[in-house]
Coordinates of C-alpha atoms in Angstrom, one line a residue:
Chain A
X1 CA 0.0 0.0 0.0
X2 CA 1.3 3.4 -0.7
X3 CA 1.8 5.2 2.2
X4 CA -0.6 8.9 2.0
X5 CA 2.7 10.7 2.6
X6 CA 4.6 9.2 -0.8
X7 CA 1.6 9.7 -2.6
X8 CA 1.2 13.4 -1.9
X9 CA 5.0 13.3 -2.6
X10 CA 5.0 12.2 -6.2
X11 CA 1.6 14.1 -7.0
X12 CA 3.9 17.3 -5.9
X13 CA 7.0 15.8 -8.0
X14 CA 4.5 15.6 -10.9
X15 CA 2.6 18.8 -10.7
X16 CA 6.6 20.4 -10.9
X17 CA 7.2 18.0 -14.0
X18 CA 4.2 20.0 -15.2
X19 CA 5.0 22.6 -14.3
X20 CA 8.6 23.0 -15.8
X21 CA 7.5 21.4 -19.3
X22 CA 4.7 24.4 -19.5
X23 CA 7.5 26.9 -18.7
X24 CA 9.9 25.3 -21.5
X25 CA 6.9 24.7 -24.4
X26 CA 4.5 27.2 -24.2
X27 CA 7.7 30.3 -25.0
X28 CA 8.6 27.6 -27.7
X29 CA 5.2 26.9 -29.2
X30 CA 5.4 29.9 -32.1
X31 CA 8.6 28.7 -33.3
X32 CA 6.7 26.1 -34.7
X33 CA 4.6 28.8 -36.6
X34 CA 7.1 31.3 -37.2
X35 CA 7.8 32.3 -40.8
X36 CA 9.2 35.0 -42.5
X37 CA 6.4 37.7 -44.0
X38 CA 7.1 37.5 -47.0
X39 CA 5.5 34.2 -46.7
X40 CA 2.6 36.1 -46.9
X41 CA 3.2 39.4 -49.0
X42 CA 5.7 40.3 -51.2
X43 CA 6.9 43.2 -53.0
X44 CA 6.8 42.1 -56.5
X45 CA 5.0 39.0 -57.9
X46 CA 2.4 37.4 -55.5
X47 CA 3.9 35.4 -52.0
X48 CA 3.0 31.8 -52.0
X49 CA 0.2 32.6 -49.5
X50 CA -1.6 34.9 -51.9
X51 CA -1.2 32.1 -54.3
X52 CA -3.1 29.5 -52.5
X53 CA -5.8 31.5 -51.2
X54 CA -6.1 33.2 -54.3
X55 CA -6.7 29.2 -55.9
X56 CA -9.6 28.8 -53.9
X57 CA -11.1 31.9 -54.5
X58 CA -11.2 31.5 -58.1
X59 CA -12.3 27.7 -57.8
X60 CA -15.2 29.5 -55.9
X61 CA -16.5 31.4 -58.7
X62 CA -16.0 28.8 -61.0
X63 CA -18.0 26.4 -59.2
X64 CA -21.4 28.0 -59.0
X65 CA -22.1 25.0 -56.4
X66 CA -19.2 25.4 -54.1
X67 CA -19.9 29.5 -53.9
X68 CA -23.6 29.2 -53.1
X69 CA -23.1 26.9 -50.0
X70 CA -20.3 29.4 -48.5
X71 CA -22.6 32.6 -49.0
X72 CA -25.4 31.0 -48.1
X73 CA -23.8 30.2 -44.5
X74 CA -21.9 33.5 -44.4
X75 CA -25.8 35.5 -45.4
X76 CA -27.0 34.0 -42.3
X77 CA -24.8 35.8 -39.7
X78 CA -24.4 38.8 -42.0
X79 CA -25.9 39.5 -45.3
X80 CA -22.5 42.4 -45.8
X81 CA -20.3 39.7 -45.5
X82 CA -21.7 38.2 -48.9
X83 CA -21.3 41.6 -50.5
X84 CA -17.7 42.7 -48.9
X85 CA -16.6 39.1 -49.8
X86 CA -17.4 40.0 -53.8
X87 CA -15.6 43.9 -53.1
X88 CA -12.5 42.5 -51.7
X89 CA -11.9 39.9 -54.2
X90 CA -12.3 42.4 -57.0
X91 CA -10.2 44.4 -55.2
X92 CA -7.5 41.9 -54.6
X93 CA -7.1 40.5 -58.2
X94 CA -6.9 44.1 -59.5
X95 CA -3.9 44.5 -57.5
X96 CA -2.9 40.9 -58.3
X97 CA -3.5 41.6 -62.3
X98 CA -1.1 44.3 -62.0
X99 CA 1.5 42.4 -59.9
X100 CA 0.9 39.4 -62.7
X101 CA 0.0 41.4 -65.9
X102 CA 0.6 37.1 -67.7
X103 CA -2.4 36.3 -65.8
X104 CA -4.5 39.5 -66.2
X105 CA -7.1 37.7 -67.8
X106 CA -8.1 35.2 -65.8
X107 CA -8.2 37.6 -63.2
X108 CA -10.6 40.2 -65.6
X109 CA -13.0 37.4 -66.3
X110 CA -13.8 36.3 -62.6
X111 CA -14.1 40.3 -61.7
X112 CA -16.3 41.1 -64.6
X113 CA -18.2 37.9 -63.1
X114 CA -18.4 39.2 -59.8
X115 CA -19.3 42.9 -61.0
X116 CA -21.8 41.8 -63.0
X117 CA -23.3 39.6 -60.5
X118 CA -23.6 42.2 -57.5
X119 CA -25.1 45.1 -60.1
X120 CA -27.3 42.8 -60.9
X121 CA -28.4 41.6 -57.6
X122 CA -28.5 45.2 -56.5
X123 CA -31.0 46.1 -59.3
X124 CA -33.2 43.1 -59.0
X125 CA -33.4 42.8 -55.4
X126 CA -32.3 46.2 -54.4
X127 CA -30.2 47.5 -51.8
X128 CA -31.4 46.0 -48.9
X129 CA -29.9 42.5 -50.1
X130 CA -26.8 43.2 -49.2
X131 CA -27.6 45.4 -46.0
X132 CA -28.0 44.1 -42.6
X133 CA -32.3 43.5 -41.4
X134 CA -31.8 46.6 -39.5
X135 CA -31.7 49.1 -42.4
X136 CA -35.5 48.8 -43.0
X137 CA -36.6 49.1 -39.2
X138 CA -36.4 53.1 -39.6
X139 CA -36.0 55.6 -42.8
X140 CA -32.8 56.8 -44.0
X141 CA -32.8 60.7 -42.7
X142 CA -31.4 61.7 -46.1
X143 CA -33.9 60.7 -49.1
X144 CA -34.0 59.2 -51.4
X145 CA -32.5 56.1 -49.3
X146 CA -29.3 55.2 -50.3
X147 CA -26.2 53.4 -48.7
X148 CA -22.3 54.3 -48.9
X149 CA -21.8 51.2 -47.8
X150 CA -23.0 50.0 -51.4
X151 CA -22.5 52.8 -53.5
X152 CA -18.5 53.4 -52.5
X153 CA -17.3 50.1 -52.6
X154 CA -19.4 48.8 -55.7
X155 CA -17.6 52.5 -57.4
X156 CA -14.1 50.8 -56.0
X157 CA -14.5 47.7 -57.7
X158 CA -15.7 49.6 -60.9
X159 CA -12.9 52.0 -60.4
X160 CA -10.4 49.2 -59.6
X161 CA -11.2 47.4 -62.7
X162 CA -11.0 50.0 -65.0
X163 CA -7.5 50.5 -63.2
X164 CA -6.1 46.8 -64.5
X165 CA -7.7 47.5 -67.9
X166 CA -10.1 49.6 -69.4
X167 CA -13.6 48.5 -70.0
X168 CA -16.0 51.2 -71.8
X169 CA -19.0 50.2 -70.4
X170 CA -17.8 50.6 -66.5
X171 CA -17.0 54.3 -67.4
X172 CA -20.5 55.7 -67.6
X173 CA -21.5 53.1 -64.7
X174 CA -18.4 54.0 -62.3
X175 CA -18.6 58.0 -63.3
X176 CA -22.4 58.1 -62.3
X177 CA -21.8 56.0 -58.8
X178 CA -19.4 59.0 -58.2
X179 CA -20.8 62.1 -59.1
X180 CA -24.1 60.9 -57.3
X181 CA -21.6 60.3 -53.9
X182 CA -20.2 63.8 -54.7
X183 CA -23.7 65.3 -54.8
X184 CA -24.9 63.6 -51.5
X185 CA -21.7 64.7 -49.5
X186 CA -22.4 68.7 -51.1
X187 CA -25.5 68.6 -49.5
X188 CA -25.3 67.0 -46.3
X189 CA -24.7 69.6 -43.8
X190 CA -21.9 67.8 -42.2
X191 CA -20.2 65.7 -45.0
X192 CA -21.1 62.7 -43.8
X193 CA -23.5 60.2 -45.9
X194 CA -25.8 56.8 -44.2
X195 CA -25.0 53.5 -44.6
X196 CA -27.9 52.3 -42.5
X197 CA -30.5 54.8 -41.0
X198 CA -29.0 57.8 -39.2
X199 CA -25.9 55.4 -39.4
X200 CA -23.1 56.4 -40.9
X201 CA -19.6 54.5 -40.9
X202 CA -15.8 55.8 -41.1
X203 CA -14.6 52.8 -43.4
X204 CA -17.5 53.6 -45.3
X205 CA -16.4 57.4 -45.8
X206 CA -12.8 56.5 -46.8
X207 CA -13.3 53.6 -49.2
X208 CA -15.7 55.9 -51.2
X209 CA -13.4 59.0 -51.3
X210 CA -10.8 56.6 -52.6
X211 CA -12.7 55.3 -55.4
X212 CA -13.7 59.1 -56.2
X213 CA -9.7 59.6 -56.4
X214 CA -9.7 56.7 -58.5
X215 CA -11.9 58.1 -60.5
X216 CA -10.1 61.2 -60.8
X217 CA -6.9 58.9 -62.0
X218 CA -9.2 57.1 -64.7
X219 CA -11.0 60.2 -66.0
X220 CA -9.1 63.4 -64.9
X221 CA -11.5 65.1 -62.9
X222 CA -10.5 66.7 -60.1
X223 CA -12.5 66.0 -56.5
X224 CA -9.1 67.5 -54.3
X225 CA -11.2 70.3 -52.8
X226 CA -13.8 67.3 -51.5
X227 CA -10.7 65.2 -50.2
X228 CA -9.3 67.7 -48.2
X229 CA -12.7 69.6 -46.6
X230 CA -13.2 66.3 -45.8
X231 CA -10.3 65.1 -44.2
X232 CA -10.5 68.4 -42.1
X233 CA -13.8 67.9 -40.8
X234 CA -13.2 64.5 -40.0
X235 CA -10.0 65.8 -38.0
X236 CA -12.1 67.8 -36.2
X237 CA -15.0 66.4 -35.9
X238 CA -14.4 62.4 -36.1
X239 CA -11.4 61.6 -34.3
X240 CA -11.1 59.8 -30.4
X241 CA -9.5 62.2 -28.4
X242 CA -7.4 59.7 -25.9
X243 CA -6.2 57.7 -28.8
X244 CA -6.1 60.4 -31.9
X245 CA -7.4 57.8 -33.3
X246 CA -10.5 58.2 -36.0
X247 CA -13.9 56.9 -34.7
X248 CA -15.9 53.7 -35.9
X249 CA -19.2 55.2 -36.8
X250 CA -21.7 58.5 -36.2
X251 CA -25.2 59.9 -36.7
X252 CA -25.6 62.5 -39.3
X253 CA -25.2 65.6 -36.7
X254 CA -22.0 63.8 -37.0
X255 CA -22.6 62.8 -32.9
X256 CA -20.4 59.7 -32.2
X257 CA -21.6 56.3 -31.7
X258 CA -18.6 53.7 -31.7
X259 CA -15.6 55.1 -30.9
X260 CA -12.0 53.6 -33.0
X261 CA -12.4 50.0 -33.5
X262 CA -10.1 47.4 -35.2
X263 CA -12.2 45.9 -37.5
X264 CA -12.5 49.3 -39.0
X265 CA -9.4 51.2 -38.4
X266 CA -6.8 49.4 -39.8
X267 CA -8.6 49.1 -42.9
X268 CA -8.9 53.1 -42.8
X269 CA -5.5 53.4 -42.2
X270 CA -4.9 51.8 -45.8
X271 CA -7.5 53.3 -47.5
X272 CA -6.3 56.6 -46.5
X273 CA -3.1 56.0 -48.3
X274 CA -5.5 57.0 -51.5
X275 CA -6.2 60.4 -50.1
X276 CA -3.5 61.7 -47.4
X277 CA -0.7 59.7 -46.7
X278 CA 0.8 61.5 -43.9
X279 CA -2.7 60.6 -42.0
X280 CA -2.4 57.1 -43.3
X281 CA 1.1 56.4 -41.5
X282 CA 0.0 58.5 -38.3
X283 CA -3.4 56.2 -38.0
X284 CA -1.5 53.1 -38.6
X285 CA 1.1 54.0 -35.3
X286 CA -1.8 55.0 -33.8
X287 CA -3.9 51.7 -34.1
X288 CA -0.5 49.6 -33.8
X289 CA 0.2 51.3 -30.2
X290 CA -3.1 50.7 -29.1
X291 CA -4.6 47.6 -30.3
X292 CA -1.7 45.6 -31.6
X293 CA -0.2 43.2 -29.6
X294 CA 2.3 40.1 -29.3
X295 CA 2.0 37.8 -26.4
X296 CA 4.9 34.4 -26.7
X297 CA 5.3 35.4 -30.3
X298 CA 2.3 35.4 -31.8
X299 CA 0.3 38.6 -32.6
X300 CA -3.2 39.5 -32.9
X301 CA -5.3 42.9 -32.0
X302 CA -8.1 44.4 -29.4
X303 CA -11.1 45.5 -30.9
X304 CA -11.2 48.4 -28.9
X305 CA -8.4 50.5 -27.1
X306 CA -8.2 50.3 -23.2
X307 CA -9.5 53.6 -22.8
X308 CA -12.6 52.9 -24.8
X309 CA -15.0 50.1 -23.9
X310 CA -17.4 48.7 -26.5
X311 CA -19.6 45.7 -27.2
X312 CA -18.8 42.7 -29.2
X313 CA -20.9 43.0 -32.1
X314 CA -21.0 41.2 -35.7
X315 CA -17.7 43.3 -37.0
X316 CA -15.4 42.1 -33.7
X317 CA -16.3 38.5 -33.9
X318 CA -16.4 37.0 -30.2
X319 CA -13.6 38.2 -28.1
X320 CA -11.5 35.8 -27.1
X321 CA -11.4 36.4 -23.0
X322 CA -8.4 36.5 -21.0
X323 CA -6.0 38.2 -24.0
X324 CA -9.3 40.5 -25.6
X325 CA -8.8 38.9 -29.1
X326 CA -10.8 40.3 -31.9
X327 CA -10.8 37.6 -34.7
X328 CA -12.5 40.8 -36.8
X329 CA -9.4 43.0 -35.9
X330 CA -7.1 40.6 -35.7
X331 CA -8.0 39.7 -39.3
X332 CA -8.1 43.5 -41.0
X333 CA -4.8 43.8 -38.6
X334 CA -3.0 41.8 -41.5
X335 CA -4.4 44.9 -43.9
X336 CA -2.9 47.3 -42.0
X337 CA 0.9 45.1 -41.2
X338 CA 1.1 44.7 -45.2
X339 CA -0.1 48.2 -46.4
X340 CA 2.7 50.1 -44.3
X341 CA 5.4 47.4 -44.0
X342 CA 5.4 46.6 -40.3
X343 CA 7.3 43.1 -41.6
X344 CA 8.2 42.1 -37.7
X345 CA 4.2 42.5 -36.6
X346 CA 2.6 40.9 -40.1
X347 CA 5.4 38.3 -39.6
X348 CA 3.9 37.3 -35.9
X349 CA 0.2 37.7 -37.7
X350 CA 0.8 34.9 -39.6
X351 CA 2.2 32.7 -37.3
X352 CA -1.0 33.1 -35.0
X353 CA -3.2 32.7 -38.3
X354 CA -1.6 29.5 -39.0
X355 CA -1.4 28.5 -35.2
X356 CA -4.9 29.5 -34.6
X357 CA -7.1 29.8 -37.8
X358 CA -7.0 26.4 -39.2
X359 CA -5.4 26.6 -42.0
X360 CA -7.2 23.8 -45.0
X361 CA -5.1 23.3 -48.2
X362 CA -5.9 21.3 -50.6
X363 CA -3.6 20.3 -53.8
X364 CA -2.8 24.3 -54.8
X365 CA -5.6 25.8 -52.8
X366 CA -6.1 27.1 -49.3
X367 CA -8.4 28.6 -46.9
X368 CA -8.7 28.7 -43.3
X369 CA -11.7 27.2 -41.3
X370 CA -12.3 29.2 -38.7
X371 CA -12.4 32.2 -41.1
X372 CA -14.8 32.3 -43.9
X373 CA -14.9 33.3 -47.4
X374 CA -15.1 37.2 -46.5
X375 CA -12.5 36.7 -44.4
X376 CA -10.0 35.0 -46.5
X377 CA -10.8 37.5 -49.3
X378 CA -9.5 40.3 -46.7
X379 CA -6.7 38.3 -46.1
X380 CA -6.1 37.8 -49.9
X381 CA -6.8 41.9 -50.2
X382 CA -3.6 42.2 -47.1
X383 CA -1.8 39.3 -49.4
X384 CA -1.6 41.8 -52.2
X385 CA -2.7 45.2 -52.1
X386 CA -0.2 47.9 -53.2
X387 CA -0.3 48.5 -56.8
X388 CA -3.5 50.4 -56.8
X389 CA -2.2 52.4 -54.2
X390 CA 1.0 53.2 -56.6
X391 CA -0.7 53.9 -59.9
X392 CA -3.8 55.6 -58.1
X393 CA -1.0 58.1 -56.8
X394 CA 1.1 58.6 -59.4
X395 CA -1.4 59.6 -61.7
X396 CA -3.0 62.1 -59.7
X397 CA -1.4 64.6 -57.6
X398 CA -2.8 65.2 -53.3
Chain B
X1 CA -14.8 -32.1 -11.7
X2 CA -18.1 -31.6 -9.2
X3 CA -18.9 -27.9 -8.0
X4 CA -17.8 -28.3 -4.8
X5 CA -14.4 -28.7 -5.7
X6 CA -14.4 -26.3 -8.6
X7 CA -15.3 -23.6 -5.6
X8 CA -12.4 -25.4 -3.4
X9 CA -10.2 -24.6 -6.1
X10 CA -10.9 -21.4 -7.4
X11 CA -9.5 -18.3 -6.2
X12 CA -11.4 -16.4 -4.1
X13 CA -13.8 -13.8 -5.9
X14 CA -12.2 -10.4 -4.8
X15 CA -8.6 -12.2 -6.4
X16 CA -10.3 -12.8 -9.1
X17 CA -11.3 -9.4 -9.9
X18 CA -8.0 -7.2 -9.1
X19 CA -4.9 -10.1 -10.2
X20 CA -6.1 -11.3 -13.4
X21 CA -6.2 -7.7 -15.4
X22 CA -6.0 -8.2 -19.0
X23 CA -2.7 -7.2 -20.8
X24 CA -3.9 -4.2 -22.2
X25 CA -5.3 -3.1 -18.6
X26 CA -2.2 -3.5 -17.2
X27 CA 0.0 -1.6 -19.4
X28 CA -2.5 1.4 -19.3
X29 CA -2.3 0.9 -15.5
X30 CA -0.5 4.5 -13.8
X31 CA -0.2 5.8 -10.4
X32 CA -1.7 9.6 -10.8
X33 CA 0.5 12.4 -11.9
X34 CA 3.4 9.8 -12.5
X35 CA 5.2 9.9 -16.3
X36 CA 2.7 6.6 -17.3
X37 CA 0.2 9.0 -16.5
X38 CA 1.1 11.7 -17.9
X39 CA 1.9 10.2 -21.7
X40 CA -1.5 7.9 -21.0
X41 CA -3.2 11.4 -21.2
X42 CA -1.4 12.6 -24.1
X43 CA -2.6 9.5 -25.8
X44 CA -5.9 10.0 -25.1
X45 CA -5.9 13.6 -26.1
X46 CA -4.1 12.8 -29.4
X47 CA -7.1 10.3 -29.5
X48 CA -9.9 12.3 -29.3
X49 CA -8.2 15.1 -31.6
X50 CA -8.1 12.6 -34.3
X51 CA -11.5 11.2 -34.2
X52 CA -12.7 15.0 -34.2
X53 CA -10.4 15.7 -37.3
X54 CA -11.5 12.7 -39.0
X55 CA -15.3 13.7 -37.9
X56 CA -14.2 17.2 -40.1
X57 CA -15.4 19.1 -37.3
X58 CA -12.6 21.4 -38.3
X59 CA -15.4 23.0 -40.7
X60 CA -17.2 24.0 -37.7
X61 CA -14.5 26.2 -36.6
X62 CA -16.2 29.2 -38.4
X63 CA -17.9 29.6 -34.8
X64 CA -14.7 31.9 -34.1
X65 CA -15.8 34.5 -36.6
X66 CA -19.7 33.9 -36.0
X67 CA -20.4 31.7 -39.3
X68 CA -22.3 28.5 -38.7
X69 CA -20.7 25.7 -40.0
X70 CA -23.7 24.0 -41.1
X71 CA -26.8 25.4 -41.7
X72 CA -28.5 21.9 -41.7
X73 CA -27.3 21.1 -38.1
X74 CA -28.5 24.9 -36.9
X75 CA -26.3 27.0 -35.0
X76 CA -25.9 26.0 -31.5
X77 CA -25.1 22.5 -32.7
X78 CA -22.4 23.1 -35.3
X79 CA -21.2 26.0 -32.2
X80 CA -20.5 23.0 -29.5
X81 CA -18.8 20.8 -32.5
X82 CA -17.0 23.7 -33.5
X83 CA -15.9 24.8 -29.9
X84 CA -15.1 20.7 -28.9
X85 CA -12.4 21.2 -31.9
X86 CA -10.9 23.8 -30.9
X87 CA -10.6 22.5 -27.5
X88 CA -9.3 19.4 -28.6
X89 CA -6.7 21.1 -30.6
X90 CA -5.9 23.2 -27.8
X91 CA -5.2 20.6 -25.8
X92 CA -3.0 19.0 -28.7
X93 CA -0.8 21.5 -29.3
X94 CA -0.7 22.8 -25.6
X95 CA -1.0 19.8 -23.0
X96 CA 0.3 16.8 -25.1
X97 CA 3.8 18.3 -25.6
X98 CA 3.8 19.5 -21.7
X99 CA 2.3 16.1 -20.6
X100 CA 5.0 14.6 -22.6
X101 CA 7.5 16.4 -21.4
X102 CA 7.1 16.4 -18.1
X103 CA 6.5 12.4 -18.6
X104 CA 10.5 12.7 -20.1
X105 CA 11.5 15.2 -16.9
X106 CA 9.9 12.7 -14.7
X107 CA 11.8 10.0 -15.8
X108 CA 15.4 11.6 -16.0
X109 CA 14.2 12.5 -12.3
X110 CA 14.0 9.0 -11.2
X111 CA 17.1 8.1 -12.5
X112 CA 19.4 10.8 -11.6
X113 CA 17.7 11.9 -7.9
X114 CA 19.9 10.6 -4.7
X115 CA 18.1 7.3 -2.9
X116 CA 17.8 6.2 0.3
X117 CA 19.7 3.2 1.3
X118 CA 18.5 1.3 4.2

């Protein structure tokens, strides 16, 4: 018989065995992730990662099959996420066309797809489709209704297509989407336009400014004055004190409602590299300071900084207790790393994504499970954005 | 052979039940928090990972960003399947390396550690 006083001996003995192996493998454990970023996004060309995702988001709008099953699961948490899924794959293979002119084609014909698809839906079903059930519960304050959310990122894709090559019959579509966003922001009092009811969103604002400037590179009109009234009232008017960072979203007074988020600011940070770059780098160190973070090697970011305090919603994903991960901002966090070439922190990014996403390849194609397909199109957009920023700016002047 | 002297023969029930373990018994046999134990848990962690992998409850894992995994199974289903995953992989990729390693520091213990001699 073991005597009680052994026993509570080796229990102890084994409970320090524990102990020291915890303290050895868990500082180890991201050296089995870590990989350098350029893994992930490269300069030139497209990085192997870009490759594979890219693969399966093609094989998605080749197989009609495939693609309805994945929005059909994604339009049941989130109708956006079906739309935003289409924007930043357009977006992504207009950048990748121009890092691969050899493969423009291929990557033409699935936009023109995808283009064609959403107009289409919009039209038929109209813009509720693609809105969350919450839009129709009250009237927009502005009429006729109409959403930014829709209108500036469907004038990006048009905008971004036109960018890789030219295609006539985008021109009159993309220069009526902007002059009709121009028009609403001359006469709203405060510059700010609805994306739901009395709702109006920051990434919203910048991704439809940008494809105005892109408009302005395609066609040579000139929206400057717009850009920079803009950017001034939203300086004054739109930006977190504490942080300096620039707020989530706002009524149409503009009074505040979500203060700077991660889901929404890193993206912002990237798209203001289309209107004011100086702004663009400050937002960046701004939302790297306060919602980046590494913890044993592997990085990931808060949804909100400490000295806001917000709710999870649809945009964060669940926070993850204990370390206050946002999956959301964790996954536009990768946006942000690549657009300003913060190498060390997209580096650690990737090693949590493949730690911590489930990462699914098969033969040449990859995804990640606990993403989904709007998610690995952002990812895709971080995998290869760049080149629109370039020839977006070097054909028209700030 | 009559079944009085079967019962004469036989050893008595409670021997019976504790000194004729099958083979398999004993080997997975472990005093607690002893290095047996400890790579006996591993096992069955490594276990239950792959019967959930080869179950593809991976696909469920689009719980972490609020997407059902199956839209046939409803949502708080295809949450728990997803959520067991990533438990189980948790547990993989956290607890089997420390159980096995402290299983290793265990044994290196045993043979290196000063021993009474009577």
């Amino acid at each position: 018989m073991i005597q009680p006083m052994s026993r509570l001996k080796s229990v102890f003995t084994g409970a320090g065995a524990l102990l020291l192996a915890a303290v050895i493998w868990v500082p180890c454990l991201h050296l089995f992730f870590r990989q350098p970023a350029s893994n992930f996004y490269t300069q030139k060309g497209l990085s192997p990662k870009a490759k594979l995702l890219a693969a399966r988001h093609l094989q998605l709008w080749t197989e009609p099959a495939s693609r309805e099953g994945e929005l059909r699961r994604m339009r049941a948490s989130n109708a956006e996420w079906d739309f935003m899924g289409r924007t930043f794959l357009v977006w992504s293979l207009a950048n990748m066309g121009l890092r691969e002119p050899a493969s423009k084609d291929i990557y033409l014909k699935t936009m023109d797809q995808i283009i064609d698809e959403t107009l289409r839906l919009e039209k038929q079903e109209g813009m509720y489709f693609f809105l969350m059930p919450y839009a129709k519960f009250r009237p927009y304050v502005a009429q006729p209704a109409h959403s930014l959310f829709l209108d500036g990122e469907i004038a990006m894709m048009l905008a971004s297509r036109r960018l890789l090559e030219e295609r006539a019959d985008y021109k009159p579509l993309l220069t009526g989407r902007v002059n009709a966003i121009v028009e609403r922001f001359k006469q709203s009092p405060h510059m700010v336009l609805e994306s739901y009811p009395d709702e109006c969103w920051m990434f919203d604002h910048v991704v439809a400014l940008a494809a105005v400037r892109m408009a302005d590179a395609l066609d040579g009109s000139d929206h400057s004055a717009l850009f920079r009234d803009w950017l001034e009232m939203a300086k004054h008017k739109l930006m977190h004190k504490d942080t300096g960072l620039l707020i989530t979203s706002f009524t149409t007074d503009p009074t505040p409602l979500d203060g700077p988020e991660g889901s929404t600011i890193w993206m912002v940070a990237h798209i203001l590299q289309f209107l004011d770059t100086d702004l663009a780098q400050d937002q960046y160190q701004r939302a790297r300071k306060e919602l980046g973070e590494t913890t044993m090697g592997f990085s990931y970011a808060h949804e909100w900084p400490k000295s806001w305090k917000g709710q999870a919603d649809i945009d964060s994903g669940p926070i993850i207790p204990v370390f206050n991960i946002s999956p959301g901002s964790s996954g536009m966090a990768f946006i942000g790393a690549s657009a300003f070439g913060d190498e060390k922190f997209l580096s650690s990014l990737v090693a949590t994504l493949d730690f911590a996403a489930f990462p699914s390849r098969q033969s040449d194609r990859l995804k990640y499970c606990a993403s989904n397909q709007v998610g690995d199109a952002a990812l895709l957009y971080a995998a290869t954005l760049g080149p629109l920023v370039e020839k977006v700016n070097a054909r028209t002047k700030l | 052979m009559n079944a009085d002297l079967r019962s004469a023969f036989a050893p008595p029930v409670q021997e019976r039940a504790t000194d004729t373990p099958s083979f398999l018994a004993k080997l997975w046999r472990a005093k607690f928090f002893s290095s047996k134990d400890f790579v006996r848990r591993a096992l069955i962690i490594c276990l239950l990972f792959g019967l959930a992998h080869l179950l593809g409850l991976k696909e469920f894992t689009s719980v972490l960003n609020g997407t059902t995994g199956s839209l046939a199974l409803g949502w708080t289903i295809s949450a728990i399947l997803g959520l067991t995953y990533v438990l189980l992989y948790v547990a993989l990729v956290l607890l089997v390396p420390i159980f096995l390693l402290a299983a290793a520091i265990l044994a290196v213990w045993a043979r290196v550690r000063p021993r009474k001699h009577p």
